[in-house]
Tab-separated table of C-alpha atoms and ligand atoms in Angstrom:
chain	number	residue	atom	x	y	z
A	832	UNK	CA	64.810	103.214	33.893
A	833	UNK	CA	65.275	99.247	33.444
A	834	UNK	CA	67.870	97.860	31.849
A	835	UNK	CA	68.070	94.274	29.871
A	836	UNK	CA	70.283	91.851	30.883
A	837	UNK	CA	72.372	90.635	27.503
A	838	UNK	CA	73.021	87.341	27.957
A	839	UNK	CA	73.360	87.013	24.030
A	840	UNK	CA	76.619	89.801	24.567
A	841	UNK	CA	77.922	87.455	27.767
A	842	UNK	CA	77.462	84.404	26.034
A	843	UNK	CA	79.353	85.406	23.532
A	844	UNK	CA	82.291	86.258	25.428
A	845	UNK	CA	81.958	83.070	27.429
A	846	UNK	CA	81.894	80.923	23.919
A	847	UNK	CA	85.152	82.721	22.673
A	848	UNK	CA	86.958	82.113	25.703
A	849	UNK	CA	85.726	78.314	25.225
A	850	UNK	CA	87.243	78.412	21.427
A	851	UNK	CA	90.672	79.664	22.845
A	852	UNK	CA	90.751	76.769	25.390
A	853	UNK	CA	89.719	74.022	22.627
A	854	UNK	CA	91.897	75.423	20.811
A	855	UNK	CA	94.926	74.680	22.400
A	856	UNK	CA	93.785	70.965	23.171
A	857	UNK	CA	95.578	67.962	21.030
A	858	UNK	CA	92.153	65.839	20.715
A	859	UNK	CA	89.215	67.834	20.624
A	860	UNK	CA	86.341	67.268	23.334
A	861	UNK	CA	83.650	65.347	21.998
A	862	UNK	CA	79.405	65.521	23.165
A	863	UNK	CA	77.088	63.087	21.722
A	864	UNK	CA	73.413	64.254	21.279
A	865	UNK	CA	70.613	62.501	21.758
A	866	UNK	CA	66.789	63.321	20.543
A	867	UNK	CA	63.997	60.376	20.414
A	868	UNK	CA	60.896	61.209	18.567
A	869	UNK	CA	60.384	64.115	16.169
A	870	UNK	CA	59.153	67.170	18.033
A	871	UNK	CA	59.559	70.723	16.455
A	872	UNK	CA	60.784	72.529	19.042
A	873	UNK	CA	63.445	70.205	20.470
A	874	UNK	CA	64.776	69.619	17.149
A	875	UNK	CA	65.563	73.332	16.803
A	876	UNK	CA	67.286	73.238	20.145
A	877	UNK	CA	69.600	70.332	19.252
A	878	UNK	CA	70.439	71.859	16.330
A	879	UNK	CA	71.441	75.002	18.017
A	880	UNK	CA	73.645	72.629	20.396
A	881	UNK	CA	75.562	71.154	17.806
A	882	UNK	CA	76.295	74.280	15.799
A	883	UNK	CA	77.605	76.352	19.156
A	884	UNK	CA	79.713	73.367	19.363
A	885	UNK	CA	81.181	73.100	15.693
A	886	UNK	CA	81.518	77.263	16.335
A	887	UNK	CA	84.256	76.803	19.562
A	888	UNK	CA	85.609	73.479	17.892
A	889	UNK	CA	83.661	71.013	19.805
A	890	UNK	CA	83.492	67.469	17.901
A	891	UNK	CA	79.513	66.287	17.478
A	892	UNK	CA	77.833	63.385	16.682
A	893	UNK	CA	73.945	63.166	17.079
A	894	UNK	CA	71.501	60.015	16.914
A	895	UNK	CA	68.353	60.934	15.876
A	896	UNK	CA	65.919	58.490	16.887
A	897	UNK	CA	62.327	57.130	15.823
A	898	UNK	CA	59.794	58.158	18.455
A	899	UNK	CA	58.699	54.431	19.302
A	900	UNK	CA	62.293	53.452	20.257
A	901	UNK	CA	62.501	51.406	23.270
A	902	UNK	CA	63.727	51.662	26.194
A	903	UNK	CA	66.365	48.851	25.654
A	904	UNK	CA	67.629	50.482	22.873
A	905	UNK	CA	68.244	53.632	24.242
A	906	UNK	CA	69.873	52.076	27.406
A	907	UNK	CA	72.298	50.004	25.130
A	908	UNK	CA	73.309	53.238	23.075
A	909	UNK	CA	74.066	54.989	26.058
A	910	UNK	CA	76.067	52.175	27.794
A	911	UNK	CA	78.044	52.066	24.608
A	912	UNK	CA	78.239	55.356	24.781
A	913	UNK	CA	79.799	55.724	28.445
A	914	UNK	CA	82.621	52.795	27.193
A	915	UNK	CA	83.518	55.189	24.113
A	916	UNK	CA	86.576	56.795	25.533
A	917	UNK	CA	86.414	59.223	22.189
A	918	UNK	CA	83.279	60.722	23.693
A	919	UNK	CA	83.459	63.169	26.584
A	920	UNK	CA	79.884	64.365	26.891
A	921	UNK	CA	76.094	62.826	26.618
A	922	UNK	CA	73.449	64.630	26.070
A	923	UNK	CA	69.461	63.075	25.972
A	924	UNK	CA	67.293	65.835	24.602
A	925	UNK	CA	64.100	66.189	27.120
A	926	UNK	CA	61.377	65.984	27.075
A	927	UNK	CA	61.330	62.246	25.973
A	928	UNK	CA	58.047	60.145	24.652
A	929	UNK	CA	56.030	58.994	27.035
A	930	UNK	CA	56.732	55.180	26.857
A	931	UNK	CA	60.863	56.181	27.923
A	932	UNK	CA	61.261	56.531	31.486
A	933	UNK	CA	63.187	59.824	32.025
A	934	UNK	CA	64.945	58.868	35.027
A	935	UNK	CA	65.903	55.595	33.933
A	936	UNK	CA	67.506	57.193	30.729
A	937	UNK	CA	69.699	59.847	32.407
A	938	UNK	CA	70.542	58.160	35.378
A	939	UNK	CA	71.836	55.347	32.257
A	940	UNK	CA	74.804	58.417	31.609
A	941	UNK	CA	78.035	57.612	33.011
A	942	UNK	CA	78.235	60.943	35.667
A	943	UNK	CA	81.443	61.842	34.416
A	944	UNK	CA	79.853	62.693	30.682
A	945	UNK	CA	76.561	63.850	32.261
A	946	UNK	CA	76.828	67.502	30.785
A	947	UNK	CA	73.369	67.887	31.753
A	948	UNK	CA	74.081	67.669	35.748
A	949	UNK	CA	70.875	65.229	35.170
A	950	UNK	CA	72.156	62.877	37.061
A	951	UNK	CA	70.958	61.101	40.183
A	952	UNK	CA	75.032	61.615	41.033
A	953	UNK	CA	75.216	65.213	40.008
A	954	UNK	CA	72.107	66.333	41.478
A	955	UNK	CA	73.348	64.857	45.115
A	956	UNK	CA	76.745	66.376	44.895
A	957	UNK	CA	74.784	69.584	43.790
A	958	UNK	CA	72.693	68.968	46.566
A	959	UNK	CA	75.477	68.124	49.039
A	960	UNK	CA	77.641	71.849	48.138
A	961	UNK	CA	80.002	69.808	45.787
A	962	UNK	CA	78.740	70.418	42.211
A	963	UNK	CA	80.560	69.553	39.858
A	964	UNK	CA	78.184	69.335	36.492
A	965	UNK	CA	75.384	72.013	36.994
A	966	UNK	CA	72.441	71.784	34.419
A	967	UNK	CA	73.309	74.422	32.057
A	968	UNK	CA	70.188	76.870	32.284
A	969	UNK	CA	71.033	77.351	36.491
A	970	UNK	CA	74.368	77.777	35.479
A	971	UNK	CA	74.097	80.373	32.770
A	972	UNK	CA	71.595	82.073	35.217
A	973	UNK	CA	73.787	82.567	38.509
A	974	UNK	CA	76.664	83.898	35.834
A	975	UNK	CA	74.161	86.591	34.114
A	976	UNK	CA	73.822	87.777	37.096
A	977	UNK	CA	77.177	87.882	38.288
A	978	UNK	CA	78.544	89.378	35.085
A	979	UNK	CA	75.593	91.969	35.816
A	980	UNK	CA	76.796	92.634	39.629
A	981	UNK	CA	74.028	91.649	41.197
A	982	UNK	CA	73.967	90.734	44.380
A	983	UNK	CA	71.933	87.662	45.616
A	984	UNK	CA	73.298	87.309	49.277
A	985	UNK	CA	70.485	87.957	51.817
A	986	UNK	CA	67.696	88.423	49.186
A	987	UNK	CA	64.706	87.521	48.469
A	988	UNK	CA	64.559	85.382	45.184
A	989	UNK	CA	61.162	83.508	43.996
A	990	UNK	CA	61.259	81.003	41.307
A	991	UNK	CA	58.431	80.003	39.720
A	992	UNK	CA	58.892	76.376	38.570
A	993	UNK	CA	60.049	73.423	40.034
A	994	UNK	CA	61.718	71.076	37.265
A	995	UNK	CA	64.791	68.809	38.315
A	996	UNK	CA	66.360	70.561	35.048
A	997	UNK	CA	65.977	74.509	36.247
A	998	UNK	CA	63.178	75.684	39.073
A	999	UNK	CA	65.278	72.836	41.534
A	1000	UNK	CA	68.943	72.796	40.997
A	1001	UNK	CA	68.613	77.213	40.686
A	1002	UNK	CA	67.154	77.323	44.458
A	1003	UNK	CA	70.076	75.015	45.757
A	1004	UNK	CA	72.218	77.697	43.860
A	1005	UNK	CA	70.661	80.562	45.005
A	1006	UNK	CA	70.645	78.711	48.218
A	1007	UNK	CA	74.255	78.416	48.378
A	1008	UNK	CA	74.804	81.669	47.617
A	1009	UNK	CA	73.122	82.706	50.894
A	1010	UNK	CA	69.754	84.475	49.000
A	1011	UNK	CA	66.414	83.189	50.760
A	1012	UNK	CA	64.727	81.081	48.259
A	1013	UNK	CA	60.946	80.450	47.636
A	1014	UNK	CA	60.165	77.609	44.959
A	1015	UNK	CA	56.026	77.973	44.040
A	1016	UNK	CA	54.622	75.868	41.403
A	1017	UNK	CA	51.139	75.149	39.841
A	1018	UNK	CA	49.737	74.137	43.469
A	1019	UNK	CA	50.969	78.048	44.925
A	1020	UNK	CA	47.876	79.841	46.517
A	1021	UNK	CA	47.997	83.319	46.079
A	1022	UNK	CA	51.042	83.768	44.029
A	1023	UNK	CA	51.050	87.323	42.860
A	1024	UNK	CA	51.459	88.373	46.770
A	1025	UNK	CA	54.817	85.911	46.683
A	1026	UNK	CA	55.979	87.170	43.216
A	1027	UNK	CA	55.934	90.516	44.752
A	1028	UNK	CA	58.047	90.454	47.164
A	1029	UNK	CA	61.308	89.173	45.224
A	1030	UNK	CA	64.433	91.127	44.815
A	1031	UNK	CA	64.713	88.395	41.625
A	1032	UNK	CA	62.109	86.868	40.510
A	1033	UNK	CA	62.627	83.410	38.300
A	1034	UNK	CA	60.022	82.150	35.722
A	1035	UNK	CA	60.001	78.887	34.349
A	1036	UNK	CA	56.770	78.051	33.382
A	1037	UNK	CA	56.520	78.072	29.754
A	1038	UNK	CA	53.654	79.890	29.581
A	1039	UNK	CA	53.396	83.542	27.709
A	1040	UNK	CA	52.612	86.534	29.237
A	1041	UNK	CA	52.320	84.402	32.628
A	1042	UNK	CA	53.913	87.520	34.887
A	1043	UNK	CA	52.506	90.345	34.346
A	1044	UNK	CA	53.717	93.921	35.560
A	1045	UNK	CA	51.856	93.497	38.374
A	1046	UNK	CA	53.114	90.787	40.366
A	1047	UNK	CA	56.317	92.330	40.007
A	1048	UNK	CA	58.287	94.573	43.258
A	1049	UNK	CA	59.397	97.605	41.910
A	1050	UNK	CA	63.194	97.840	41.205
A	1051	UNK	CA	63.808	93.632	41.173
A	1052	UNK	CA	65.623	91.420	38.761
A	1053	UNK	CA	63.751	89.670	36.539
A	1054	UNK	CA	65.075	86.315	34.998
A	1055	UNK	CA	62.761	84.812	32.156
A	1056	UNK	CA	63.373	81.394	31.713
A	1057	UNK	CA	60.175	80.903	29.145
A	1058	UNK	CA	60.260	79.944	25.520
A	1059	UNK	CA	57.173	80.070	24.199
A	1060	UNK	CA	55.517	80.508	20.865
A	1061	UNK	CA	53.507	83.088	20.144
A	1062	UNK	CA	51.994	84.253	16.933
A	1063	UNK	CA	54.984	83.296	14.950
A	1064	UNK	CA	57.805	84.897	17.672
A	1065	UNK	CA	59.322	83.429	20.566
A	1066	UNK	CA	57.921	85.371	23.858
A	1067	UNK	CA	58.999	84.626	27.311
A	1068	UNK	CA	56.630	83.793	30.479
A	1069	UNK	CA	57.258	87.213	30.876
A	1070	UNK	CA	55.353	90.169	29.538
A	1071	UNK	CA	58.228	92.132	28.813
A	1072	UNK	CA	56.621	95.918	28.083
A	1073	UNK	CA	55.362	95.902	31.780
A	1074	UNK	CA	58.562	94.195	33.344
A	1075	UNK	CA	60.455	97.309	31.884
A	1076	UNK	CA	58.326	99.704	33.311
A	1077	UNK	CA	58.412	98.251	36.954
A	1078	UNK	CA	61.755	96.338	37.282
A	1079	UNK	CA	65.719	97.137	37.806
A	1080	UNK	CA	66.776	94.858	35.069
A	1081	UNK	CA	65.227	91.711	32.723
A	1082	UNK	CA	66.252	89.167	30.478
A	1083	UNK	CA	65.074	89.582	27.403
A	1084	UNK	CA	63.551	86.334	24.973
A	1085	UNK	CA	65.415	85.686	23.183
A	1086	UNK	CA	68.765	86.634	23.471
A	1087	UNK	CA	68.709	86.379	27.197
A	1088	UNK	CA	68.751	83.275	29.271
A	1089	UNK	CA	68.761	80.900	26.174
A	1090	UNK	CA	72.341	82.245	25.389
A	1091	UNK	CA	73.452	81.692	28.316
A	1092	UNK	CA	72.117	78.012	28.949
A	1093	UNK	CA	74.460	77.289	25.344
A	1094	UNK	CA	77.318	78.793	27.061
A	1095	UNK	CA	76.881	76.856	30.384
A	1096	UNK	CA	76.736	73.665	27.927
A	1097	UNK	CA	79.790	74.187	25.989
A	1098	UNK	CA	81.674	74.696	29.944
A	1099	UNK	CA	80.032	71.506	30.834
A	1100	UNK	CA	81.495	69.597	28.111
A	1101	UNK	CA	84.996	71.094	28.891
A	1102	UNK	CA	84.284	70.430	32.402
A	1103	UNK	CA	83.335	66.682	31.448
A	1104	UNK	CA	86.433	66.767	29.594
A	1105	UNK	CA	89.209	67.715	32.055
A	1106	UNK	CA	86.835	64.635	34.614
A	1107	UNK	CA	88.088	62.118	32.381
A	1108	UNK	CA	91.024	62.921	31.991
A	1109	UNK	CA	91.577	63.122	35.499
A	1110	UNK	CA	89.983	59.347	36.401
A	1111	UNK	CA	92.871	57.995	33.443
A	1112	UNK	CA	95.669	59.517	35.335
B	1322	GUN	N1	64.996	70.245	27.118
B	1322	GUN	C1	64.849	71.550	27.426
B	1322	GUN	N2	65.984	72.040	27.965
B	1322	GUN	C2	66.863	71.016	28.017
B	1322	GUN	C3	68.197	70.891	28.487
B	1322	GUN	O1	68.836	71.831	28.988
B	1322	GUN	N3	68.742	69.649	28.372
B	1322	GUN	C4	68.075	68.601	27.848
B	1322	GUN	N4	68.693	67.415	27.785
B	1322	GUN	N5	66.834	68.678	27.412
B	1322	GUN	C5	66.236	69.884	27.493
């Protein structure tokens, strides 16, 4: 019989632990949001950022932006930004309009407030066994499944998806944490025979119903990454009635990874935090 893993229950229990800590600090930590342009969903997640903020006592300011901002502008907020010794954390919602260069923007982030682990810097260090600001959805990923026992050394994990924000910084973790990792993407031949042969499979595709029971090994973990939209309710890439039937334990949308990535967040801007204060000592 499968079982779900509740990242909405370990979340939790991560963000009150967070409150305590804030609690007992003399200036609150601060994160800055970002979002350019007007898109549906990523106004929904920024607004979820800010209130799990406000909820553990986490000071917030956001800039909403109009989608034909340029790239100057953006750059000179964020410079501004990284002199601000009031503000510990910057975060630039993704994806951004076409006309802003992504890498230019993020790499723009003084590492040291880079909660999103974004970073040219971050990603190396991440790269190089030194992390030190993960993106948050990796994060809240390898903890699920530590909270849940499972064990990851010597297995087989498969992650579909291969974004600098979850499919690439999870293998390095996964990698680090001695599993053998297989990244497959949009150019994968023959993917269901790959799918099938993880101990955890990964999806993060953003596409519903895109693993079905089938591809599936019986008795593996299944992490859904997905948030997709689907006749009026949020489904995951995964179809979740089949993953039951064949798999050990899944992640449920929602309530499962999304949770999870807020968590990682609200570390990240403590973790940003304790950096600064650090480089003023
Ligand atoms: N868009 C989707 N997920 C994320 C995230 O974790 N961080 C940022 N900055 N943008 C996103």
């Amino acid at each position: 019989m499968s079982q779900i893993l509740d990242g909405q229950m370990i979340s939790k229990e991560i963000r009150e632990r967070i409150k305590e800590e804030v609690n007992r600090l003399e200036v609150k930590p601060k994160l800055v949001v970002i979002l350019v342009g007007d898109d549906d969903a990523s106004k929904i997640y920024v607004r979820n950022k800010i209130k799990a903020c406000e909820n553990v006592g986490i000071a917030t300011e956001d800039y909403i932006l109009p989608k034909d901002t340029r790239e100057k502008e953006l750059v000179d907020l964020i410079e501004k930004l990284n002199k601000n010794k009031e503000v510990n954390g910057i975060l630039v919602q993704l994806p951004l309009p076409k006309h802003l260069n992504e890498d230019t923007i993020v790499n723009t982030i003084s590492p040291n407030k880079d909660v999103d682990g974004l970073n040219i810097i971050n990603q190396g260090k991440l790269l190089n066994r030194k992390p030190v600001l993960v993106p948050a959805t990796p994060k809240g990923i390898i903890t699920l499944l530590k909270r849940y026992f499972v064990e990851i050394e010597g297995k087989r994990v498969v992650i579909v998806g291969r974004s600098k924000l979850v499919g690439m910084p999870l293998a390095l973790l996964f990698n680090h944490a001695n599993a053998t990792v297989t990244v497959c993407h949009s150019y994968t031949e023959n993917l269901k025979d790959i799918t099938k042969q993880a101990d955890i499979l990964v999806s993060a595709v953003g596409k519903a119903n895109f693993i079905s029971g089938d591809m599936i090994k019986k008795d593996a973990v299944v992490v859904d990454v997905g948030i997709n939209r689907q006749m009026g309710h949020i489904v995951g890439d995964v179809n979740f009635k089949e993953a039951m039937e064949v798999a050990r334990l899944v992640t449920p949308v929602p309530k499962g990874v999304g949770p999870m990535t807020i968590a990682s967040l609200l570390e990240n801007v403590l973790e940003c935090y304790d950096l600064q204060k650090r480089d003023m000592k």
